């Protein structure tokens, strides 16, 4: 017996936040997930974090590895975009090293977020 999929009109609407992070150490996707969940938990607690539905969808390394820059996309619920944007700049350190996060923009689809905000031409070619 298969589970029924929730119809589209009953699903939560999503928004995608494109971000850019600079750090003193190289970061990976798991590190980004840890930083986002810890920062969200510190700012809003467990209940507030669960309402936002934040998740790291995709992460790209910068083509020049010496810069320790990373770009990515975070998914959140449409009604919680402002709260999700507040979480991003609160991430300031990771494992004792400095980290700076910037929100590049907000989009309704992953494809639009990649084309409008990520723009990694050197990595795609």
PDB file of C-alpha atoms in Angstrom:
ATOM      1  CA  UNK A   1       0.000   0.000   0.000  1.00  0.00           C
ATOM      2  CA  UNK A   2       1.404   3.383  -1.041  1.00  0.00           C
ATOM      3  CA  UNK A   3       1.156   6.548   0.974  1.00  0.00           C
ATOM      4  CA  UNK A   4      -0.871   9.296  -0.617  1.00  0.00           C
ATOM      5  CA  UNK A   5       0.994  12.449  -1.579  1.00  0.00           C
ATOM      6  CA  UNK A   6      -0.336  15.722  -0.183  1.00  0.00           C
ATOM      7  CA  UNK A   7      -2.036  17.761  -2.937  1.00  0.00           C
ATOM      8  CA  UNK A   8      -0.199  20.882  -4.080  1.00  0.00           C
ATOM      9  CA  UNK A   9      -2.816  23.289  -2.743  1.00  0.00           C
ATOM     10  CA  UNK A  10      -2.326  21.881   0.787  1.00  0.00           C
ATOM     11  CA  UNK A  11       1.492  21.976   0.811  1.00  0.00           C
ATOM     12  CA  UNK A  12       3.470  24.781   2.438  1.00  0.00           C
ATOM     13  CA  UNK A  13       4.727  27.394  -0.011  1.00  0.00           C
ATOM     14  CA  UNK A  14       8.522  27.658  -0.114  1.00  0.00           C
ATOM     15  CA  UNK A  15      11.020  30.435  -0.754  1.00  0.00           C
ATOM     16  CA  UNK A  16      14.705  30.037  -1.519  1.00  0.00           C
ATOM     17  CA  UNK A  17      17.381  32.252   0.020  1.00  0.00           C
ATOM     18  CA  UNK A  18      20.664  32.513  -1.870  1.00  0.00           C
ATOM     19  CA  UNK A  19      23.605  33.152   0.442  1.00  0.00           C
ATOM     20  CA  UNK A  20      27.335  33.682   0.331  1.00  0.00           C
ATOM     21  CA  UNK A  21      29.742  32.811   3.148  1.00  0.00           C
ATOM     22  CA  UNK A  22      33.364  33.735   3.766  1.00  0.00           C
ATOM     23  CA  UNK A  23      35.373  31.886   6.381  1.00  0.00           C
ATOM     24  CA  UNK A  24      38.891  31.384   7.652  1.00  0.00           C
ATOM     25  CA  UNK A  25      38.581  27.617   7.147  1.00  0.00           C
ATOM     26  CA  UNK A  26      37.074  25.627   4.247  1.00  0.00           C
ATOM     27  CA  UNK A  27      33.383  24.828   4.798  1.00  0.00           C
ATOM     28  CA  UNK A  28      31.267  21.936   3.582  1.00  0.00           C
ATOM     29  CA  UNK A  29      27.519  21.377   3.322  1.00  0.00           C
ATOM     30  CA  UNK A  30      27.335  19.630   6.709  1.00  0.00           C
ATOM     31  CA  UNK A  31      29.087  22.591   8.330  1.00  0.00           C
ATOM     32  CA  UNK A  32      26.568  25.001   6.810  1.00  0.00           C
ATOM     33  CA  UNK A  33      23.663  22.860   8.051  1.00  0.00           C
ATOM     34  CA  UNK A  34      25.150  22.821  11.552  1.00  0.00           C
ATOM     35  CA  UNK A  35      25.682  26.588  11.612  1.00  0.00           C
ATOM     36  CA  UNK A  36      22.187  27.387  10.315  1.00  0.00           C
ATOM     37  CA  UNK A  37      20.401  25.071  12.746  1.00  0.00           C
ATOM     38  CA  UNK A  38      22.461  26.223  15.745  1.00  0.00           C
ATOM     39  CA  UNK A  39      21.955  29.891  14.922  1.00  0.00           C
ATOM     40  CA  UNK A  40      18.233  29.384  14.363  1.00  0.00           C
ATOM     41  CA  UNK A  41      17.921  27.429  17.603  1.00  0.00           C
ATOM     42  CA  UNK A  42      19.751  30.123  19.553  1.00  0.00           C
ATOM     43  CA  UNK A  43      17.618  32.894  18.063  1.00  0.00           C
ATOM     44  CA  UNK A  44      14.127  31.328  17.993  1.00  0.00           C
ATOM     45  CA  UNK A  45      14.332  28.065  19.946  1.00  0.00           C
ATOM     46  CA  UNK A  46      13.220  24.640  18.815  1.00  0.00           C
ATOM     47  CA  UNK A  47       9.584  25.572  18.182  1.00  0.00           C
ATOM     48  CA  UNK A  48      10.393  28.666  16.120  1.00  0.00           C
ATOM     49  CA  UNK A  49      12.993  26.792  14.132  1.00  0.00           C
ATOM     50  CA  UNK A  50      10.560  24.038  13.234  1.00  0.00           C
ATOM     51  CA  UNK A  51       7.992  26.568  11.953  1.00  0.00           C
ATOM     52  CA  UNK A  52      10.544  28.060   9.555  1.00  0.00           C
ATOM     53  CA  UNK A  53      11.268  24.729   7.862  1.00  0.00           C
ATOM     54  CA  UNK A  54      14.799  25.813   6.954  1.00  0.00           C
ATOM     55  CA  UNK A  55      16.992  23.424   5.008  1.00  0.00           C
ATOM     56  CA  UNK A  56      20.197  23.791   3.006  1.00  0.00           C
ATOM     57  CA  UNK A  57      19.280  22.737  -0.512  1.00  0.00           C
ATOM     58  CA  UNK A  58      22.525  23.158  -2.455  1.00  0.00           C
ATOM     59  CA  UNK A  59      26.052  24.425  -1.809  1.00  0.00           C
ATOM     60  CA  UNK A  60      28.726  25.459  -4.328  1.00  0.00           C
ATOM     61  CA  UNK A  61      32.413  25.951  -3.644  1.00  0.00           C
ATOM     62  CA  UNK A  62      34.047  29.016  -5.116  1.00  0.00           C
ATOM     63  CA  UNK A  63      36.265  28.217  -8.120  1.00  0.00           C
ATOM     64  CA  UNK A  64      39.321  29.632  -6.306  1.00  0.00           C
ATOM     65  CA  UNK A  65      39.813  27.413  -3.219  1.00  0.00           C
ATOM     66  CA  UNK A  66      42.164  29.872  -1.460  1.00  0.00           C
ATOM     67  CA  UNK A  67      39.302  32.319  -0.870  1.00  0.00           C
ATOM     68  CA  UNK A  68      37.274  29.920   1.340  1.00  0.00           C
ATOM     69  CA  UNK A  69      34.078  31.337  -0.102  1.00  0.00           C
ATOM     70  CA  UNK A  70      30.972  29.248  -0.494  1.00  0.00           C
ATOM     71  CA  UNK A  71      27.576  29.980  -2.017  1.00  0.00           C
ATOM     72  CA  UNK A  72      24.357  28.113  -1.510  1.00  0.00           C
ATOM     73  CA  UNK A  73      20.588  28.042  -1.294  1.00  0.00           C
ATOM     74  CA  UNK A  74      18.472  27.654   1.841  1.00  0.00           C
ATOM     75  CA  UNK A  75      14.799  26.678   1.631  1.00  0.00           C
ATOM     76  CA  UNK A  76      12.257  28.113   4.090  1.00  0.00           C
ATOM     77  CA  UNK A  77       8.502  28.556   4.399  1.00  0.00           C
ATOM     78  CA  UNK A  78       7.040  31.557   2.583  1.00  0.00           C
ATOM     79  CA  UNK A  79       5.514  33.060   5.717  1.00  0.00           C
ATOM     80  CA  UNK A  80       8.825  32.861   7.626  1.00  0.00           C
ATOM     81  CA  UNK A  81      11.158  34.559   5.134  1.00  0.00           C
ATOM     82  CA  UNK A  82      11.886  37.547   7.392  1.00  0.00           C
ATOM     83  CA  UNK A  83      12.736  35.316  10.334  1.00  0.00           C
ATOM     84  CA  UNK A  84      14.918  33.102   8.141  1.00  0.00           C
ATOM     85  CA  UNK A  85      16.777  36.155   6.828  1.00  0.00           C
ATOM     86  CA  UNK A  86      17.440  37.204  10.425  1.00  0.00           C
ATOM     87  CA  UNK A  87      19.168  33.880  11.130  1.00  0.00           C
ATOM     88  CA  UNK A  88      21.751  34.241   8.335  1.00  0.00           C
ATOM     89  CA  UNK A  89      23.752  37.272   9.609  1.00  0.00           C
ATOM     90  CA  UNK A  90      23.782  35.912  13.184  1.00  0.00           C
ATOM     91  CA  UNK A  91      26.262  33.225  12.142  1.00  0.00           C
ATOM     92  CA  UNK A  92      29.601  34.759  13.103  1.00  0.00           C
ATOM     93  CA  UNK A  93      31.923  31.903  14.079  1.00  0.00           C
ATOM     94  CA  UNK A  94      32.414  28.189  13.573  1.00  0.00           C
ATOM     95  CA  UNK A  95      34.916  26.044  15.456  1.00  0.00           C
ATOM     96  CA  UNK A  96      36.610  29.147  16.834  1.00  0.00           C
ATOM     97  CA  UNK A  97      37.119  30.737  13.401  1.00  0.00           C
ATOM     98  CA  UNK A  98      35.354  33.785  11.989  1.00  0.00           C
ATOM     99  CA  UNK A  99      32.570  33.330   9.428  1.00  0.00           C
ATOM    100  CA  UNK A 100      30.582  35.991   7.563  1.00  0.00           C
ATOM    101  CA  UNK A 101      27.252  35.237   5.856  1.00  0.00           C
ATOM    102  CA  UNK A 102      25.462  37.493   3.354  1.00  0.00           C
ATOM    103  CA  UNK A 103      22.003  37.008   1.861  1.00  0.00           C
ATOM    104  CA  UNK A 104      22.259  37.471  -1.903  1.00  0.00           C
ATOM    105  CA  UNK A 105      18.539  37.365  -2.608  1.00  0.00           C
ATOM    106  CA  UNK A 106      15.210  35.572  -2.314  1.00  0.00           C
ATOM    107  CA  UNK A 107      13.476  33.596  -5.030  1.00  0.00           C
ATOM    108  CA  UNK A 108      10.377  31.486  -5.537  1.00  0.00           C
ATOM    109  CA  UNK A 109      12.206  28.702  -7.368  1.00  0.00           C
ATOM    110  CA  UNK A 110      15.620  27.077  -7.134  1.00  0.00           C
ATOM    111  CA  UNK A 111      16.305  27.718 -10.828  1.00  0.00           C
ATOM    112  CA  UNK A 112      15.663  31.457 -10.490  1.00  0.00           C
ATOM    113  CA  UNK A 113      17.849  31.637  -7.391  1.00  0.00           C
ATOM    114  CA  UNK A 114      20.730  29.992  -9.259  1.00  0.00           C
ATOM    115  CA  UNK A 115      20.463  32.149 -12.382  1.00  0.00           C
ATOM    116  CA  UNK A 116      19.858  35.470 -10.605  1.00  0.00           C
ATOM    117  CA  UNK A 117      22.016  35.231  -7.492  1.00  0.00           C
ATOM    118  CA  UNK A 118      24.529  32.375  -7.560  1.00  0.00           C
ATOM    119  CA  UNK A 119      26.057  33.076 -11.022  1.00  0.00           C
ATOM    120  CA  UNK A 120      29.028  30.713 -10.917  1.00  0.00           C
ATOM    121  CA  UNK A 121      30.002  30.974 -14.580  1.00  0.00           C
ATOM    122  CA  UNK A 122      33.589  29.771 -14.130  1.00  0.00           C
ATOM    123  CA  UNK A 123      32.468  26.616 -12.329  1.00  0.00           C
ATOM    124  CA  UNK A 124      29.736  25.793 -14.865  1.00  0.00           C
ATOM    125  CA  UNK A 125      31.918  26.133 -17.959  1.00  0.00           C
TER     126      UNK A 125
END
